[in-house]
mmCIF file of C-alpha atoms in Angstrom:
data_model
loop_
_atom_site.group_PDB
_atom_site.id
_atom_site.type_symbol
_atom_site.label_atom_id
_atom_site.label_comp_id
_atom_site.label_asym_id
_atom_site.label_seq_id
_atom_site.Cartn_x
_atom_site.Cartn_y
_atom_site.Cartn_z
ATOM 1 C CA MET M 21 128.260 135.556 46.985
ATOM 2 C CA PRO M 22 129.019 138.136 49.665
ATOM 3 C CA GLU M 23 127.625 141.490 48.518
ATOM 4 C CA LEU M 24 127.991 144.977 49.968
ATOM 5 C CA PRO M 25 126.102 144.313 53.251
ATOM 6 C CA GLU M 26 128.080 141.136 53.918
ATOM 7 C CA VAL M 27 131.414 142.790 53.164
ATOM 8 C CA GLU M 28 130.534 145.844 55.265
ATOM 9 C CA THR M 29 129.370 143.577 58.092
ATOM 10 C CA THR M 30 132.740 141.820 57.914
ATOM 11 C CA ARG M 31 134.576 145.162 57.987
ATOM 12 C CA ARG M 32 132.642 146.363 61.015
ATOM 13 C CA GLY M 33 133.333 143.129 62.846
ATOM 14 C CA ILE M 34 137.047 143.101 62.082
ATOM 15 C CA LYS M 35 137.984 146.768 62.393
ATOM 16 C CA PRO M 36 137.937 147.002 66.228
ATOM 17 C CA HIS M 37 140.259 143.996 66.440
ATOM 18 C CA ALA M 38 142.604 144.972 63.593
ATOM 19 C CA SER M 39 142.986 148.759 63.559
ATOM 20 C CA GLY M 40 146.176 149.839 65.293
ATOM 21 C CA GLN M 41 147.472 146.279 65.527
ATOM 22 C CA VAL M 42 150.875 145.198 64.250
ATOM 23 C CA VAL M 43 150.985 142.101 62.074
ATOM 24 C CA ARG M 44 153.207 139.495 63.709
ATOM 25 C CA GLN M 45 153.117 136.801 61.054
ATOM 26 C CA VAL M 46 151.304 135.688 57.910
ATOM 27 C CA VAL M 47 150.600 131.995 57.380
ATOM 28 C CA VAL M 48 149.653 130.960 53.844
ATOM 29 C CA ARG M 49 148.379 127.386 53.675
ATOM 30 C CA GLU M 50 147.012 127.689 50.155
ATOM 31 C CA SER M 51 148.275 130.365 47.778
ATOM 32 C CA ARG M 52 146.233 129.273 44.769
ATOM 33 C CA LEU M 53 143.248 131.565 45.096
ATOM 34 C CA ARG M 54 141.605 133.451 42.232
ATOM 35 C CA TRP M 55 145.051 134.937 41.736
ATOM 36 C CA PRO M 56 148.163 133.630 43.503
ATOM 37 C CA VAL M 57 148.795 135.215 46.885
ATOM 38 C CA PRO M 58 151.572 137.760 46.149
ATOM 39 C CA PRO M 59 154.918 137.451 47.984
ATOM 40 C CA GLU M 60 154.591 140.990 49.405
ATOM 41 C CA ILE M 61 151.956 139.691 51.824
ATOM 42 C CA ASN M 62 154.657 137.547 53.424
ATOM 43 C CA THR M 63 157.525 140.013 53.099
ATOM 44 C CA LEU M 64 155.960 143.448 53.691
ATOM 45 C CA LEU M 65 152.863 142.835 55.818
ATOM 46 C CA PRO M 66 154.616 141.269 58.871
ATOM 47 C CA GLY M 67 155.868 144.052 61.113
ATOM 48 C CA SER M 68 153.459 146.589 59.628
ATOM 49 C CA ARG M 69 150.755 148.338 61.631
ATOM 50 C CA ILE M 70 147.197 148.201 60.283
ATOM 51 C CA GLU M 71 146.177 151.850 60.247
ATOM 52 C CA THR M 72 142.558 151.346 59.233
ATOM 53 C CA VAL M 73 140.148 148.886 57.621
ATOM 54 C CA TRP M 74 137.793 150.267 55.005
ATOM 55 C CA ARG M 75 135.691 149.103 52.095
ATOM 56 C CA ARG M 76 135.238 150.007 48.442
ATOM 57 C CA GLY M 77 132.429 148.124 46.729
ATOM 58 C CA LYS M 78 132.942 144.468 47.638
ATOM 59 C CA TYR M 79 136.635 144.903 48.486
ATOM 60 C CA LEU M 80 138.123 145.167 51.974
ATOM 61 C CA LEU M 81 141.194 147.400 52.256
ATOM 62 C CA PHE M 82 143.748 147.127 55.066
ATOM 63 C CA ARG M 83 145.969 150.203 54.951
ATOM 64 C CA THR M 84 149.428 149.926 56.498
ATOM 65 C CA GLY M 85 152.584 152.019 56.373
ATOM 66 C CA ALA M 86 154.084 149.522 53.920
ATOM 67 C CA GLY M 87 151.142 149.399 51.514
ATOM 68 C CA THR M 88 147.554 148.179 51.288
ATOM 69 C CA LEU M 89 146.175 144.659 51.503
ATOM 70 C CA ILE M 90 143.159 144.194 49.215
ATOM 71 C CA VAL M 91 140.771 141.361 50.076
ATOM 72 C CA HIS M 92 137.824 140.028 48.082
ATOM 73 C CA LEU M 93 135.659 137.268 49.554
ATOM 74 C CA GLY M 94 134.799 135.716 46.195
ATOM 75 C CA MET M 95 131.744 133.467 45.956
ATOM 76 C CA SER M 96 131.868 131.806 49.347
ATOM 77 C CA GLY M 97 134.702 133.356 51.329
ATOM 78 C CA SER M 98 134.814 134.792 54.815
ATOM 79 C CA LEU M 99 137.315 136.729 56.910
ATOM 80 C CA ARG M 100 136.800 136.211 60.619
ATOM 81 C CA VAL M 101 138.528 136.966 63.897
ATOM 82 C CA GLU M 102 139.911 133.966 65.772
ATOM 83 C CA ALA M 103 141.866 133.712 69.023
ATOM 84 C CA ALA M 104 145.531 132.813 68.691
ATOM 85 C CA GLY M 105 146.008 129.068 68.834
ATOM 86 C CA THR M 106 142.606 128.223 67.317
ATOM 87 C CA ALA M 107 143.085 125.228 65.054
ATOM 88 C CA PRO M 108 142.422 125.960 61.379
ATOM 89 C CA LYS M 109 139.453 124.377 59.675
ATOM 90 C CA LYS M 110 139.165 123.021 56.174
ATOM 91 C CA HIS M 111 139.557 125.802 53.582
ATOM 92 C CA ASP M 112 141.197 128.193 56.093
ATOM 93 C CA HIS M 113 143.809 129.298 53.562
ATOM 94 C CA VAL M 114 145.486 132.369 55.093
ATOM 95 C CA ASP M 115 146.076 133.618 58.645
ATOM 96 C CA ILE M 116 147.102 137.181 59.452
ATOM 97 C CA CYS M 117 148.433 136.890 63.008
ATOM 98 C CA LEU M 118 148.327 140.067 65.107
ATOM 99 C CA HIS M 119 150.543 140.986 68.047
ATOM 100 C CA GLY M 120 147.413 141.562 70.137
ATOM 101 C CA GLY M 121 146.723 137.833 70.100
ATOM 102 C CA ASN M 122 144.024 137.546 67.452
ATOM 103 C CA ILE M 123 144.125 136.031 63.974
ATOM 104 C CA LEU M 124 142.360 137.325 60.872
ATOM 105 C CA ARG M 125 141.530 134.050 59.141
ATOM 106 C CA PHE M 126 140.570 133.868 55.459
ATOM 107 C CA ASN M 127 138.392 130.907 54.482
ATOM 108 C CA ASP M 128 137.265 130.211 50.928
ATOM 109 C CA ALA M 129 135.987 126.798 49.884
ATOM 110 C CA ARG M 130 135.774 127.666 46.195
ATOM 111 C CA ARG M 131 138.969 129.743 46.097
ATOM 112 C CA PHE M 132 137.352 132.481 43.987
ATOM 113 C CA GLY M 133 138.389 135.157 46.483
ATOM 114 C CA CYS M 134 141.737 136.906 46.599
ATOM 115 C CA LEU M 135 144.326 138.660 48.723
ATOM 116 C CA LEU M 136 146.310 141.224 46.776
ATOM 117 C CA TRP M 137 148.865 143.917 47.611
ATOM 118 C CA THR M 138 149.573 147.394 46.331
ATOM 119 C CA ASN M 139 152.189 149.973 47.278
ATOM 120 C CA ASP M 140 150.247 152.692 45.447
ATOM 121 C CA ASP M 141 146.887 154.369 45.975
ATOM 122 C CA PRO M 142 144.497 151.393 46.227
ATOM 123 C CA LEU M 143 141.738 153.358 44.513
ATOM 124 C CA GLU M 144 143.965 153.393 41.420
ATOM 125 C CA HIS M 145 144.301 149.606 41.431
ATOM 126 C CA HIS M 146 142.835 148.130 38.256
ATOM 127 C CA LEU M 147 140.162 146.244 40.218
ATOM 128 C CA LEU M 148 138.927 149.395 41.960
ATOM 129 C CA SER M 149 139.683 152.287 39.632
ATOM 130 C CA LYS M 150 136.540 151.921 37.496
ATOM 131 C CA LEU M 151 134.032 151.209 40.237
ATOM 132 C CA GLY M 152 130.886 153.321 40.256
ATOM 133 C CA PRO M 153 129.625 155.308 43.255
ATOM 134 C CA GLU M 154 128.713 153.643 46.535
ATOM 135 C CA PRO M 155 124.933 153.056 46.666
ATOM 136 C CA LEU M 156 124.591 154.469 50.182
ATOM 137 C CA GLN M 157 126.469 157.682 49.403
ATOM 138 C CA ASP M 158 125.163 160.952 47.973
ATOM 139 C CA GLU M 159 126.694 160.422 44.504
ATOM 140 C CA PHE M 160 124.236 157.602 43.816
ATOM 141 C CA THR M 161 121.154 159.445 42.547
ATOM 142 C CA ALA M 162 118.244 158.939 40.176
ATOM 143 C CA GLU M 163 119.633 161.645 37.916
ATOM 144 C CA TYR M 164 122.945 159.791 37.723
ATOM 145 C CA LEU M 165 121.250 156.506 36.814
ATOM 146 C CA GLN M 166 119.013 158.079 34.208
ATOM 147 C CA ARG M 167 121.895 159.924 32.574
ATOM 148 C CA LEU M 168 124.066 156.809 32.436
ATOM 149 C CA SER M 169 121.260 154.569 31.198
ATOM 150 C CA ARG M 170 120.111 156.614 28.202
ATOM 151 C CA GLY M 171 120.266 154.541 25.042
ATOM 152 C CA ARG M 172 121.039 151.320 26.892
ATOM 153 C CA LYS M 173 119.034 148.248 25.967
ATOM 154 C CA ALA M 174 120.412 146.094 28.778
ATOM 155 C CA ALA M 175 117.955 144.918 31.413
ATOM 156 C CA VAL M 176 117.739 147.267 34.376
ATOM 157 C CA LYS M 177 118.746 144.452 36.745
ATOM 158 C CA THR M 178 121.909 143.813 34.750
ATOM 159 C CA PHE M 179 122.508 147.562 34.619
ATOM 160 C CA ILE M 180 122.452 148.123 38.387
ATOM 161 C CA MET M 181 124.565 145.005 38.982
ATOM 162 C CA ASP M 182 127.331 146.438 36.804
ATOM 163 C CA SER M 183 130.022 147.542 39.274
ATOM 164 C CA ARG M 184 131.044 150.306 36.870
ATOM 165 C CA VAL M 185 127.560 151.791 37.316
ATOM 166 C CA VAL M 186 127.234 151.323 41.072
ATOM 167 C CA ALA M 187 129.579 149.448 43.394
ATOM 168 C CA GLY M 188 128.432 146.526 45.487
ATOM 169 C CA ILE M 189 124.905 145.610 44.325
ATOM 170 C CA GLY M 190 124.808 141.886 43.660
ATOM 171 C CA ASN M 191 122.095 139.470 42.660
ATOM 172 C CA ILE M 192 120.266 139.156 45.981
ATOM 173 C CA TYR M 193 119.792 142.860 46.592
ATOM 174 C CA ALA M 194 119.087 143.707 42.948
ATOM 175 C CA ASN M 195 116.137 141.302 43.062
ATOM 176 C CA GLU M 196 114.884 142.743 46.319
ATOM 177 C CA ALA M 197 115.283 146.409 45.363
ATOM 178 C CA LEU M 198 113.539 146.001 42.012
ATOM 179 C CA TYR M 199 110.632 144.268 43.733
ATOM 180 C CA LEU M 200 110.355 147.018 46.327
ATOM 181 C CA ALA M 201 110.450 149.664 43.564
ATOM 182 C CA GLY M 202 107.855 147.794 41.476
ATOM 183 C CA ILE M 203 110.140 147.625 38.435
ATOM 184 C CA ARG M 204 110.297 144.502 36.265
ATOM 185 C CA PRO M 205 113.916 143.285 36.152
ATOM 186 C CA GLY M 206 113.947 142.710 32.377
ATOM 187 C CA ARG M 207 112.904 146.237 31.408
ATOM 188 C CA ALA M 208 115.452 148.107 29.327
ATOM 189 C CA ALA M 209 117.464 150.436 31.548
ATOM 190 C CA GLY M 210 117.273 153.197 28.962
ATOM 191 C CA ARG M 211 113.462 153.239 28.972
ATOM 192 C CA ILE M 212 112.989 153.844 32.690
ATOM 193 C CA SER M 213 111.833 157.310 33.707
ATOM 194 C CA LEU M 214 113.498 159.606 36.200
ATOM 195 C CA ASP M 215 110.632 159.164 38.680
ATOM 196 C CA ARG M 216 110.977 155.395 38.558
ATOM 197 C CA TYR M 217 114.728 155.680 39.052
ATOM 198 C CA ARG M 218 113.982 157.762 42.136
ATOM 199 C CA GLU M 219 111.892 154.868 43.432
ATOM 200 C CA LEU M 220 114.701 152.443 42.625
ATOM 201 C CA VAL M 221 117.395 154.502 44.362
ATOM 202 C CA ALA M 222 115.196 154.730 47.469
ATOM 203 C CA ALA M 223 114.566 150.973 47.322
ATOM 204 C CA VAL M 224 118.268 150.165 46.965
ATOM 205 C CA ARG M 225 119.089 152.313 49.983
ATOM 206 C CA GLN M 226 116.272 150.771 52.039
ATOM 207 C CA VAL M 227 117.168 147.171 51.200
ATOM 208 C CA LEU M 228 120.900 147.611 51.792
ATOM 209 C CA SER M 229 120.374 149.529 55.043
ATOM 210 C CA SER M 230 118.006 146.867 56.329
ATOM 211 C CA ALA M 231 120.436 144.112 55.350
ATOM 212 C CA LEU M 232 123.242 145.888 57.218
ATOM 213 C CA GLU M 233 121.072 146.063 60.339
ATOM 214 C CA GLN M 234 120.608 142.287 60.109
ATOM 215 C CA GLY M 235 124.265 141.504 59.489
ATOM 216 C CA GLY M 236 123.826 140.598 55.819
ATOM 217 C CA THR M 237 122.294 137.505 54.248
ATOM 218 C CA THR M 238 123.438 133.943 54.869
ATOM 219 C CA LEU M 239 122.220 131.508 52.224
ATOM 220 C CA ARG M 240 124.954 128.886 52.463
ATOM 221 C CA ASP M 241 128.427 129.997 53.492
ATOM 222 C CA PHE M 242 128.590 133.588 54.688
ATOM 223 C CA VAL M 243 129.612 134.462 58.233
ATOM 224 C CA GLY M 244 130.679 137.876 59.477
ATOM 225 C CA GLY M 245 133.943 138.786 61.119
ATOM 226 C CA ASP M 246 132.633 137.393 64.415
ATOM 227 C CA GLY M 247 131.770 134.052 62.804
ATOM 228 C CA LYS M 248 128.001 134.649 63.023
ATOM 229 C CA PRO M 249 125.612 134.289 60.064
ATOM 230 C CA GLY M 250 123.575 137.156 58.630
ATOM 231 C CA TYR M 251 119.850 137.197 59.329
ATOM 232 C CA PHE M 252 118.464 139.252 56.432
ATOM 233 C CA ARG M 253 117.453 136.007 54.682
ATOM 234 C CA GLN M 254 114.353 135.996 56.863
ATOM 235 C CA ARG M 255 113.307 139.303 55.274
ATOM 236 C CA LEU M 256 113.870 138.371 51.634
ATOM 237 C CA LYS M 257 110.644 138.932 49.719
ATOM 238 C CA VAL M 258 111.456 137.447 46.308
ATOM 239 C CA TYR M 259 115.007 136.122 46.095
ATOM 240 C CA ASP M 260 115.060 132.351 46.660
ATOM 241 C CA HIS M 261 111.226 132.325 46.714
ATOM 242 C CA ALA M 262 110.397 131.350 43.118
ATOM 243 C CA GLY M 263 107.077 129.549 42.855
ATOM 244 C CA GLU M 264 105.835 130.918 46.168
ATOM 245 C CA PRO M 265 103.052 133.515 46.576
ATOM 246 C CA CYS M 266 104.022 137.150 46.103
ATOM 247 C CA PRO M 267 103.948 138.860 49.521
ATOM 248 C CA GLY M 268 102.121 141.787 47.908
ATOM 249 C CA CYS M 269 99.396 140.252 45.733
ATOM 250 C CA GLY M 270 99.575 136.509 46.288
ATOM 251 C CA SER M 271 100.312 135.554 42.671
ATOM 252 C CA GLU M 272 103.095 133.054 41.994
ATOM 253 C CA LEU M 273 106.580 134.524 41.818
ATOM 254 C CA ARG M 274 108.324 133.805 38.508
ATOM 255 C CA GLN M 275 111.959 132.908 37.993
ATOM 256 C CA ILE M 276 113.936 133.658 34.832
ATOM 257 C CA ARG M 277 117.610 134.049 33.912
ATOM 258 C CA LEU M 278 119.035 137.496 33.252
ATOM 259 C CA GLY M 279 122.733 137.858 32.578
ATOM 260 C CA GLN M 280 123.106 134.210 33.598
ATOM 261 C CA ARG M 281 121.775 135.018 37.075
ATOM 262 C CA SER M 282 118.644 133.765 38.775
ATOM 263 C CA THR M 283 115.978 136.478 38.729
ATOM 264 C CA VAL M 284 112.709 136.313 40.672
ATOM 265 C CA TYR M 285 109.865 138.795 40.276
ATOM 266 C CA CYS M 286 106.086 139.302 40.364
ATOM 267 C CA GLU M 287 104.336 139.853 37.037
ATOM 268 C CA ASN M 288 101.555 141.811 38.739
ATOM 269 C CA CYS M 289 103.475 144.031 41.146
ATOM 270 C CA GLN M 290 106.455 144.801 38.891
ATOM 271 C CA THR M 291 105.904 146.578 35.570
#
């Protein structure tokens, strides 16, 4: 599913086309997404000016004078910029038509994504209010992780994928960061030392920053706001490489299930 780099790549691609633009019309072809598309998107968004486009965790936020549109891309969704008059494709469920001539087009084959609306502070919305710190901001530190993890028996991979702990780290980048830090994914979060958490924080920052430079990771469905795929897949060291040689030591990469998610690691390089 789109994780932080993919969502941020989408935001960066859309913001120059959307910020300052007035919404002319909203076209909803399919309202049955993860939650039904709320009526406010049709009644309040048209005529409103998009003041800015920002991100919190895996959520895109379009702030207007009338309220805030909250978008989540779900498992396979995308939000891309199209020229006015471009024919919709299969699974193009919602169009946000701008006076400048462009369309923000939401596509989601599995319909696990959502478009929601709030008139209040979006950071107080129940989907965002309990999110942990952003992994690329100063609040995300080894000391924070160690303090929060004490006494926890959950696997460290599950721990860092918990959005209440840190916002935006999904399965792909958890695998990659733990490999780079040399930490076995199944180790109990509460038994990891401060020094090793320092290595993990540095690895998370490095992996996410590199993924952002490459426009995210495209495995099957993801495209950025410009419709282009992400190229970080070419740099993945362990994710999607089970059974192949470890790039560090050459031993076969193992795959297990942790928290019902595919987990790939090296028994020699990760302890």
